[in-house]
Amino acid sequence: MIYILNIETATKNCSVSLSENGKTIALKQLAEDQFGHAEKLHLFIKDVLNEGKIALKDLSAICVSKGPGSYTGLRIGVSTAKGLCYALEIPLIAIDTLAILAEKLSVNDGFIVPMIDARRMEVFAQIFSKDHKAVSEVVSMVIEDETGFSEYNQNIHLIGDGALKCIPVLKSDKFIYYDDIVYPSANEMAFLGHQKFITNDFVDVAYFEPFYLKDFMLTTKK
């Protein structure tokens, strides 16, 4: 059995899951306006291990959300994940936070655009195909009009807390909002982390750092 502990702390949602062969068997999460991740994270880890009846020594790997997102939240999650990997001598897996958020939505057409609230009208965003394949780089963008999405003529499915504040600006019929999908969750990390594990897609525990995004232009991969 492959047991992976998944940690997602990039947003207001402090989320931890335990997966068995890519399936979530225990999940603990709580989203609050005030970041209390430092206090909650270790308790949530203990809770999911107890629920799954798994000891730390039985874990195959630790999987962590790498960003972009809250600086403080990411530091807490990554430092905890690295500490566990060092102590248990197991590999570390890192997953893009926006890919985790995109995994929450299934659609039959168009594009999925997860957005994480940055500040004011700024969001962290990335464009995915309906099959959850990235078709743009991760960007930090200020949403002032629809210019950044003018080349996309199909439906654009917007999710995340960053998407909600775009409603007054992105008004075309092609923009579809999902107000029930707000934060990334460790639940979706179960599948994504397992795929990386079976392909030995690990990061170097000693040198890994969270992904802190700098501004650049939104471009489509050729």
CSV table of C-alpha atoms in Angstrom, one decimal:
chain,number,residue,atom,x,y,z
A,1,MET,CA,0.0,0.0,0.0
A,2,ILE,CA,1.1,3.5,-0.8
A,3,TYR,CA,0.2,5.9,2.0
A,4,ILE,CA,0.7,9.6,1.5
A,5,LEU,CA,0.1,12.5,3.9
A,6,ASN,CA,-1.1,15.5,1.9
A,7,ILE,CA,-0.8,19.1,3.2
A,8,GLU,CA,-2.5,22.2,1.7
A,9,THR,CA,-2.0,25.5,3.5
A,10,ALA,CA,-1.6,28.0,0.6
A,11,THR,CA,-5.0,29.7,1.3
A,12,LYS,CA,-7.3,30.3,4.2
A,13,ASN,CA,-8.2,26.6,4.1
A,14,CYS,CA,-5.9,24.5,6.4
A,15,SER,CA,-6.4,21.1,4.8
A,16,VAL,CA,-4.8,17.7,5.5
A,17,SER,CA,-5.6,14.3,4.0
A,18,LEU,CA,-4.3,10.8,4.2
A,19,SER,CA,-4.4,8.8,0.9
A,20,GLU,CA,-4.1,5.1,0.2
A,21,ASN,CA,-3.1,4.2,-3.3
A,22,GLY,CA,-4.4,7.6,-4.6
A,23,LYS,CA,-7.7,7.6,-2.7
A,24,THR,CA,-8.5,9.8,0.3
A,25,ILE,CA,-9.2,7.7,3.4
A,26,ALA,CA,-9.2,10.6,5.9
A,27,LEU,CA,-9.6,14.4,5.5
A,28,LYS,CA,-9.5,17.2,8.0
A,29,GLN,CA,-9.9,20.9,7.0
A,30,LEU,CA,-11.1,24.2,8.1
A,31,ALA,CA,-11.3,27.6,6.3
A,32,GLU,CA,-11.2,30.8,8.5
A,33,ASP,CA,-10.5,34.4,7.7
A,34,GLN,CA,-7.8,34.5,10.3
A,35,PHE,CA,-4.8,32.2,9.5
A,36,GLY,CA,-4.5,29.7,12.3
A,37,HIS,CA,-2.6,27.1,10.3
A,38,ALA,CA,0.3,27.0,12.7
A,39,GLU,CA,-2.0,25.9,15.5
A,40,LYS,CA,-4.2,23.6,13.4
A,41,LEU,CA,-1.8,21.8,11.1
A,42,HIS,CA,-0.2,19.4,13.6
A,43,LEU,CA,-3.6,18.6,15.1
A,44,PHE,CA,-5.1,17.8,11.7
A,45,ILE,CA,-2.2,15.6,10.9
A,46,LYS,CA,-2.7,13.6,14.1
A,47,ASP,CA,-6.4,13.4,13.4
A,48,VAL,CA,-6.2,12.0,9.9
A,49,LEU,CA,-3.5,9.4,10.9
A,50,ASN,CA,-5.7,8.3,13.8
A,51,GLU,CA,-8.8,8.1,11.5
A,52,GLY,CA,-6.9,6.1,8.9
A,53,LYS,CA,-5.3,3.9,11.6
A,54,ILE,CA,-1.8,4.7,10.1
A,55,ALA,CA,1.4,5.5,12.0
A,56,LEU,CA,3.9,8.0,10.8
A,57,LYS,CA,6.4,5.2,10.2
A,58,ASP,CA,3.9,3.7,7.7
A,59,LEU,CA,3.8,6.7,5.4
A,60,SER,CA,5.4,6.4,1.9
A,61,ALA,CA,5.8,10.1,1.2
A,62,ILE,CA,4.6,13.6,2.2
A,63,CYS,CA,2.9,15.7,-0.4
A,64,VAL,CA,2.7,19.5,-0.1
A,65,SER,CA,1.0,22.3,-1.9
A,66,LYS,CA,3.8,24.4,-3.3
A,67,GLY,CA,2.1,27.7,-4.2
A,68,PRO,CA,1.4,30.4,-5.2
A,69,GLY,CA,-0.7,31.6,-2.3
A,70,SER,CA,-0.2,33.0,1.2
A,71,TYR,CA,3.4,33.5,2.1
A,72,THR,CA,2.8,32.6,5.8
A,73,GLY,CA,0.5,29.6,4.9
A,74,LEU,CA,3.0,28.2,2.4
A,75,ARG,CA,5.9,28.5,4.8
A,76,ILE,CA,4.0,26.7,7.5
A,77,GLY,CA,3.0,23.8,5.2
A,78,VAL,CA,6.3,23.4,3.5
A,79,SER,CA,8.4,23.6,6.7
A,80,THR,CA,6.2,20.9,8.3
A,81,ALA,CA,6.4,18.7,5.3
A,82,LYS,CA,10.1,19.0,5.1
A,83,GLY,CA,10.5,18.3,8.8
A,84,LEU,CA,8.5,15.1,8.5
A,85,CYS,CA,10.4,13.9,5.4
A,86,TYR,CA,13.7,14.4,7.2
A,87,ALA,CA,12.5,12.6,10.4
A,88,LEU,CA,10.9,9.7,8.5
A,89,GLU,CA,13.5,9.6,5.7
A,90,ILE,CA,10.8,9.5,3.0
A,91,PRO,CA,10.4,11.5,-0.2
A,92,LEU,CA,8.7,14.9,-0.7
A,93,ILE,CA,6.2,15.6,-3.4
A,94,ALA,CA,5.2,19.1,-4.4
A,95,ILE,CA,2.1,20.1,-6.4
A,96,ASP,CA,1.1,23.4,-7.9
A,97,THR,CA,-1.7,25.0,-5.8
A,98,LEU,CA,-3.6,26.1,-8.8
A,99,ALA,CA,-3.5,22.5,-10.2
A,100,ILE,CA,-5.0,21.3,-7.0
A,101,LEU,CA,-7.8,23.9,-7.2
A,102,ALA,CA,-8.5,23.0,-10.9
A,103,GLU,CA,-8.9,19.4,-10.0
A,104,LYS,CA,-12.0,20.2,-8.0
A,105,LEU,CA,-14.0,21.0,-11.1
A,106,SER,CA,-15.1,18.6,-14.0
A,107,VAL,CA,-16.4,20.2,-17.2
A,108,ASN,CA,-17.2,19.1,-20.7
A,109,ASP,CA,-16.1,22.1,-22.6
A,110,GLY,CA,-13.9,25.2,-22.6
A,111,PHE,CA,-11.2,26.0,-20.0
A,112,ILE,CA,-10.9,25.9,-16.3
A,113,VAL,CA,-9.3,28.9,-14.7
A,114,PRO,CA,-8.5,28.6,-10.9
A,115,MET,CA,-7.9,32.0,-9.2
A,116,ILE,CA,-6.4,32.6,-5.8
A,117,ASP,CA,-7.0,36.0,-4.2
A,118,ALA,CA,-3.8,38.0,-3.9
A,119,ARG,CA,-4.7,41.6,-3.1
A,120,ARG,CA,-7.1,44.2,-4.3
A,121,MET,CA,-8.0,43.1,-7.9
A,122,GLU,CA,-4.9,41.0,-8.2
A,123,VAL,CA,-5.1,37.2,-8.5
A,124,PHE,CA,-2.8,34.2,-9.0
A,125,ALA,CA,-4.2,32.3,-12.0
A,126,GLN,CA,-3.6,29.6,-14.6
A,127,ILE,CA,-5.5,28.3,-17.5
A,128,PHE,CA,-6.3,24.6,-17.8
A,129,SER,CA,-8.0,22.5,-20.5
A,130,LYS,CA,-11.1,20.6,-19.6
A,131,ASP,CA,-8.8,17.6,-19.1
A,132,HIS,CA,-6.9,19.5,-16.4
A,133,LYS,CA,-3.8,20.1,-18.6
A,134,ALA,CA,-2.1,23.4,-18.1
A,135,VAL,CA,-2.3,25.6,-21.2
A,136,SER,CA,-0.7,28.7,-19.7
A,137,GLU,CA,1.9,29.6,-17.2
A,138,VAL,CA,1.0,30.5,-13.6
A,139,VAL,CA,0.6,34.3,-13.5
A,140,SER,CA,-0.1,37.1,-11.1
A,141,MET,CA,-2.5,39.4,-12.9
A,142,VAL,CA,-4.6,42.5,-12.1
A,143,ILE,CA,-8.2,42.0,-13.3
A,144,GLU,CA,-9.3,45.3,-14.8
A,145,ASP,CA,-11.0,44.1,-18.0
A,146,GLU,CA,-11.4,41.0,-20.2
A,147,THR,CA,-8.2,41.6,-22.2
A,148,GLY,CA,-6.2,38.8,-20.7
A,149,PHE,CA,-8.8,36.3,-21.9
A,150,SER,CA,-9.6,37.8,-25.3
A,151,GLU,CA,-8.0,34.9,-27.3
A,152,TYR,CA,-10.1,32.3,-25.6
A,153,ASN,CA,-13.5,32.0,-27.4
A,154,GLN,CA,-14.8,29.0,-25.5
A,155,ASN,CA,-16.4,28.9,-22.1
A,156,ILE,CA,-14.1,29.9,-19.3
A,157,HIS,CA,-15.0,28.3,-16.0
A,158,LEU,CA,-13.7,30.4,-13.1
A,159,ILE,CA,-13.2,29.0,-9.6
A,160,GLY,CA,-11.5,30.0,-6.4
A,161,ASP,CA,-11.7,33.0,-4.0
A,162,GLY,CA,-9.9,35.1,-6.6
A,163,ALA,CA,-12.6,34.4,-9.2
A,164,LEU,CA,-15.4,35.7,-7.0
A,165,LYS,CA,-14.1,39.2,-6.9
A,166,CYS,CA,-13.9,39.2,-10.7
A,167,ILE,CA,-17.7,39.0,-11.2
A,168,PRO,CA,-18.2,42.8,-11.6
A,169,VAL,CA,-15.4,42.9,-14.2
A,170,LEU,CA,-15.6,39.7,-16.2
A,171,LYS,CA,-19.2,39.9,-17.4
A,172,SER,CA,-19.2,38.2,-20.8
A,173,ASP,CA,-21.4,35.1,-21.2
A,174,LYS,CA,-18.4,32.9,-21.7
A,175,PHE,CA,-17.4,33.4,-18.0
A,176,ILE,CA,-19.0,30.9,-15.8
A,177,TYR,CA,-18.6,31.2,-12.0
A,178,TYR,CA,-18.8,28.5,-9.3
A,179,ASP,CA,-19.2,30.1,-5.9
A,180,ASP,CA,-19.2,26.7,-4.2
A,181,ILE,CA,-15.5,26.1,-5.2
A,182,VAL,CA,-13.5,28.6,-3.2
A,183,TYR,CA,-10.3,27.0,-1.8
A,184,PRO,CA,-7.9,24.2,-2.8
A,185,SER,CA,-8.2,21.0,-0.7
A,186,ALA,CA,-5.9,18.2,0.3
A,187,ASN,CA,-8.7,15.9,-0.9
A,188,GLU,CA,-7.7,16.5,-4.6
A,189,MET,CA,-4.0,16.1,-3.7
A,190,ALA,CA,-4.6,12.3,-3.1
A,191,PHE,CA,-4.8,11.5,-6.8
A,192,LEU,CA,-2.3,14.1,-8.0
A,193,GLY,CA,0.3,13.1,-5.3
A,194,HIS,CA,-0.1,9.4,-6.1
A,195,GLN,CA,0.6,10.0,-9.8
A,196,LYS,CA,3.8,11.8,-8.9
A,197,PHE,CA,4.8,9.0,-6.5
A,198,ILE,CA,4.5,6.2,-9.0
A,199,THR,CA,6.6,8.1,-11.5
A,200,ASN,CA,9.2,9.0,-8.8
A,201,ASP,CA,8.5,12.7,-9.3
A,202,PHE,CA,10.0,14.0,-6.1
A,203,VAL,CA,11.7,17.3,-5.0
A,204,ASP,CA,14.9,17.7,-3.1
A,205,VAL,CA,14.0,18.1,0.5
A,206,ALA,CA,17.1,20.1,1.3
A,207,TYR,CA,16.6,22.7,-1.3
A,208,PHE,CA,12.9,22.9,-2.0
A,209,GLU,CA,11.2,26.2,-1.3
A,210,PRO,CA,7.6,27.4,-1.9
A,211,PHE,CA,6.7,29.0,-5.2
A,212,TYR,CA,6.5,32.7,-4.6
A,213,LEU,CA,5.2,34.2,-7.8
A,214,LYS,CA,6.5,37.3,-9.7
A,215,ASP,CA,4.4,39.2,-12.2
A,216,PHE,CA,4.8,38.3,-15.9
A,217,MET,CA,2.6,38.2,-19.0
A,218,LEU,CA,-0.1,35.5,-19.6
A,219,THR,CA,1.1,33.4,-22.5
A,220,THR,CA,-0.3,30.2,-24.0
A,221,LYS,CA,2.0,27.2,-24.4
A,222,LYS,CA,2.7,26.4,-28.0
